[in-house]
Amino acid sequence: VKPMTPRCTVPKAVPVGKSASLHCHENEGFPKSTYSWYRNSEPLSPDTKSSAKPHNSSYTLNPATGTLVFHAVHKGDTGRYSCIATNDAGFAKCEEQEMEV
């Protein structure tokens, strides 16, 4: 079953240095969806260690739960965030939401 449009929760504004949690979830898809996050239409790597962009290293992304956690946000984390739920039957994307730091 193709995933439904996921529900995305993105904080509107986060003070510099604070943590922020972004959530993405849908429960119609079967098999269970995996989640990927995008900032300004650029994919965020689930593994920050191998990322070529070291300034992105302040987050943890869990593809199984759809949770994206910034441990200490900085100005560079400001942007439009969206999430895609994917399974064998297809994918669905939530609306982009702005997060300001």
mmCIF file of N, CA and C in Angstrom, residues 3-10 22-26 33-42 44 61-63 65-68 80-86 91-97:
data_model
loop_
_atom_site.group_PDB
_atom_site.id
_atom_site.type_symbol
_atom_site.label_atom_id
_atom_site.label_comp_id
_atom_site.label_asym_id
_atom_site.label_seq_id
_atom_site.Cartn_x
_atom_site.Cartn_y
_atom_site.Cartn_z
ATOM 1 N N PRO A 3 2.281 4.898 0.667
ATOM 2 C CA PRO A 3 2.141 5.763 1.849
ATOM 3 C C PRO A 3 1.173 6.926 1.591
ATOM 4 N N MET A 4 0.482 7.343 2.641
ATOM 5 C CA MET A 4 -0.323 8.567 2.602
ATOM 6 C C MET A 4 0.628 9.750 2.775
ATOM 7 N N THR A 5 0.140 10.952 2.508
ATOM 8 C CA THR A 5 0.947 12.146 2.760
ATOM 9 C C THR A 5 1.299 12.180 4.244
ATOM 10 N N PRO A 6 2.594 12.209 4.569
ATOM 11 C CA PRO A 6 2.962 12.178 5.995
ATOM 12 C C PRO A 6 2.622 13.490 6.704
ATOM 13 N N ARG A 7 2.420 13.386 8.013
ATOM 14 C CA ARG A 7 2.236 14.576 8.852
ATOM 15 C C ARG A 7 3.617 15.032 9.291
ATOM 16 N N CYS A 8 3.964 16.258 8.977
ATOM 17 C CA CYS A 8 5.268 16.797 9.349
ATOM 18 C C CYS A 8 5.095 17.867 10.414
ATOM 19 N N THR A 9 5.926 17.800 11.425
ATOM 20 C CA THR A 9 5.923 18.806 12.477
ATOM 21 C C THR A 9 7.294 19.479 12.481
ATOM 22 N N VAL A 10 7.299 20.770 12.150
ATOM 23 C CA VAL A 10 8.546 21.536 12.077
ATOM 24 C C VAL A 10 8.380 22.778 12.951
ATOM 25 N N LEU A 22 12.154 17.618 14.631
ATOM 26 C CA LEU A 22 11.218 17.645 13.518
ATOM 27 C C LEU A 22 10.695 16.228 13.355
ATOM 28 N N HIS A 23 9.398 16.104 13.193
ATOM 29 C CA HIS A 23 8.793 14.779 13.118
ATOM 30 C C HIS A 23 8.060 14.590 11.800
ATOM 31 N N CYS A 24 8.071 13.348 11.313
ATOM 32 C CA CYS A 24 7.405 13.005 10.074
ATOM 33 C C CYS A 24 6.813 11.616 10.261
ATOM 34 N N HIS A 25 5.515 11.466 9.993
ATOM 35 C CA HIS A 25 4.899 10.163 10.226
ATOM 36 C C HIS A 25 3.676 9.941 9.347
ATOM 37 N N GLU A 26 3.539 8.718 8.886
ATOM 38 C CA GLU A 26 2.299 8.294 8.240
ATOM 39 C C GLU A 26 2.116 6.818 8.580
ATOM 40 N N SER A 33 6.764 2.533 6.091
ATOM 41 C CA SER A 33 7.544 3.531 5.360
ATOM 42 C C SER A 33 8.881 3.800 6.036
ATOM 43 N N THR A 34 9.854 4.217 5.214
ATOM 44 C CA THR A 34 11.063 4.834 5.757
ATOM 45 C C THR A 34 10.990 6.307 5.362
ATOM 46 N N TYR A 35 11.660 7.148 6.117
ATOM 47 C CA TYR A 35 11.516 8.588 5.954
ATOM 48 C C TYR A 35 12.836 9.245 5.592
ATOM 49 N N SER A 36 12.759 10.214 4.707
ATOM 50 C CA SER A 36 13.943 11.016 4.393
ATOM 51 C C SER A 36 13.557 12.489 4.477
ATOM 52 N N TRP A 37 14.472 13.302 4.980
ATOM 53 C CA TRP A 37 14.236 14.734 5.162
ATOM 54 C C TRP A 37 15.015 15.544 4.124
ATOM 55 N N TYR A 38 14.448 16.680 3.763
ATOM 56 C CA TYR A 38 15.064 17.597 2.804
ATOM 57 C C TYR A 38 15.062 19.001 3.375
ATOM 58 N N ARG A 39 16.158 19.727 3.138
ATOM 59 C CA ARG A 39 16.187 21.152 3.484
ATOM 60 C C ARG A 39 16.389 21.916 2.187
ATOM 61 N N ASN A 40 15.462 22.829 1.888
ATOM 62 C CA ASN A 40 15.519 23.607 0.647
ATOM 63 C C ASN A 40 15.704 22.674 -0.557
ATOM 64 N N SER A 41 14.970 21.565 -0.546
ATOM 65 C CA SER A 41 14.984 20.554 -1.607
ATOM 66 C C SER A 41 16.278 19.750 -1.717
ATOM 67 N N GLU A 42 17.209 19.935 -0.774
ATOM 68 C CA GLU A 42 18.440 19.154 -0.741
ATOM 69 C C GLU A 42 18.266 18.020 0.265
ATOM 70 N N LEU A 44 18.909 15.515 3.227
ATOM 71 C CA LEU A 44 19.768 15.482 4.409
ATOM 72 C C LEU A 44 20.232 14.040 4.580
ATOM 73 N N LEU A 61 19.297 11.800 12.291
ATOM 74 C CA LEU A 61 18.128 11.492 11.473
ATOM 75 C C LEU A 61 17.833 10.009 11.593
ATOM 76 N N ASN A 62 16.620 9.666 11.990
ATOM 77 C CA ASN A 62 16.227 8.271 12.110
ATOM 78 C C ASN A 62 15.238 7.934 10.994
ATOM 79 N N PRO A 63 15.693 7.225 9.948
ATOM 80 C CA PRO A 63 14.823 6.929 8.804
ATOM 81 C C PRO A 63 13.623 6.050 9.169
ATOM 82 N N THR A 65 11.860 6.123 12.131
ATOM 83 C CA THR A 65 10.825 6.842 12.880
ATOM 84 C C THR A 65 10.455 8.171 12.227
ATOM 85 N N GLY A 66 11.288 8.651 11.317
ATOM 86 C CA GLY A 66 11.010 9.935 10.675
ATOM 87 C C GLY A 66 11.370 11.128 11.537
ATOM 88 N N THR A 67 12.163 10.907 12.592
ATOM 89 C CA THR A 67 12.529 11.997 13.494
ATOM 90 C C THR A 67 13.885 12.588 13.101
ATOM 91 N N LEU A 68 13.906 13.905 12.991
ATOM 92 C CA LEU A 68 15.136 14.645 12.701
ATOM 93 C C LEU A 68 15.382 15.550 13.905
ATOM 94 N N ARG A 80 13.640 25.653 4.511
ATOM 95 C CA ARG A 80 12.350 25.010 4.293
ATOM 96 C C ARG A 80 12.559 23.502 4.364
ATOM 97 N N TYR A 81 11.888 22.866 5.309
ATOM 98 C CA TYR A 81 12.047 21.434 5.520
ATOM 99 C C TYR A 81 10.832 20.662 5.011
ATOM 100 N N SER A 82 11.106 19.518 4.389
ATOM 101 C CA SER A 82 10.029 18.627 3.990
ATOM 102 C C SER A 82 10.516 17.199 4.163
ATOM 103 N N CYS A 83 9.574 16.275 4.166
ATOM 104 C CA CYS A 83 9.888 14.880 4.425
ATOM 105 C C CYS A 83 9.169 14.012 3.409
ATOM 106 N N ILE A 84 9.819 12.915 3.022
ATOM 107 C CA ILE A 84 9.213 11.959 2.102
ATOM 108 C C ILE A 84 9.139 10.592 2.787
ATOM 109 N N ALA A 85 7.939 10.007 2.785
ATOM 110 C CA ALA A 85 7.735 8.646 3.274
ATOM 111 C C ALA A 85 7.786 7.715 2.066
ATOM 112 N N THR A 86 8.596 6.657 2.153
ATOM 113 C CA THR A 86 8.789 5.759 1.017
ATOM 114 C C THR A 86 8.619 4.303 1.440
ATOM 115 N N PHE A 91 5.763 6.547 -2.786
ATOM 116 C CA PHE A 91 6.202 7.525 -1.792
ATOM 117 C C PHE A 91 5.191 8.663 -1.720
ATOM 118 N N ALA A 92 5.279 9.443 -0.650
ATOM 119 C CA ALA A 92 4.436 10.614 -0.469
ATOM 120 C C ALA A 92 5.242 11.655 0.280
ATOM 121 N N LYS A 93 4.972 12.930 -0.030
ATOM 122 C CA LYS A 93 5.775 14.020 0.518
ATOM 123 C C LYS A 93 4.862 15.000 1.249
ATOM 124 N N CYS A 94 5.351 15.531 2.367
ATOM 125 C CA CYS A 94 4.567 16.552 3.058
ATOM 126 C C CYS A 94 4.942 17.938 2.526
ATOM 127 N N GLU A 95 4.115 18.908 2.827
ATOM 128 C CA GLU A 95 4.380 20.288 2.440
ATOM 129 C C GLU A 95 5.663 20.782 3.098
ATOM 130 N N GLU A 96 6.407 21.627 2.373
ATOM 131 C CA GLU A 96 7.583 22.250 2.982
ATOM 132 C C GLU A 96 7.135 23.193 4.101
ATOM 133 N N GLN A 97 7.917 23.212 5.179
ATOM 134 C CA GLN A 97 7.647 24.123 6.278
ATOM 135 C C GLN A 97 8.930 24.854 6.649
#
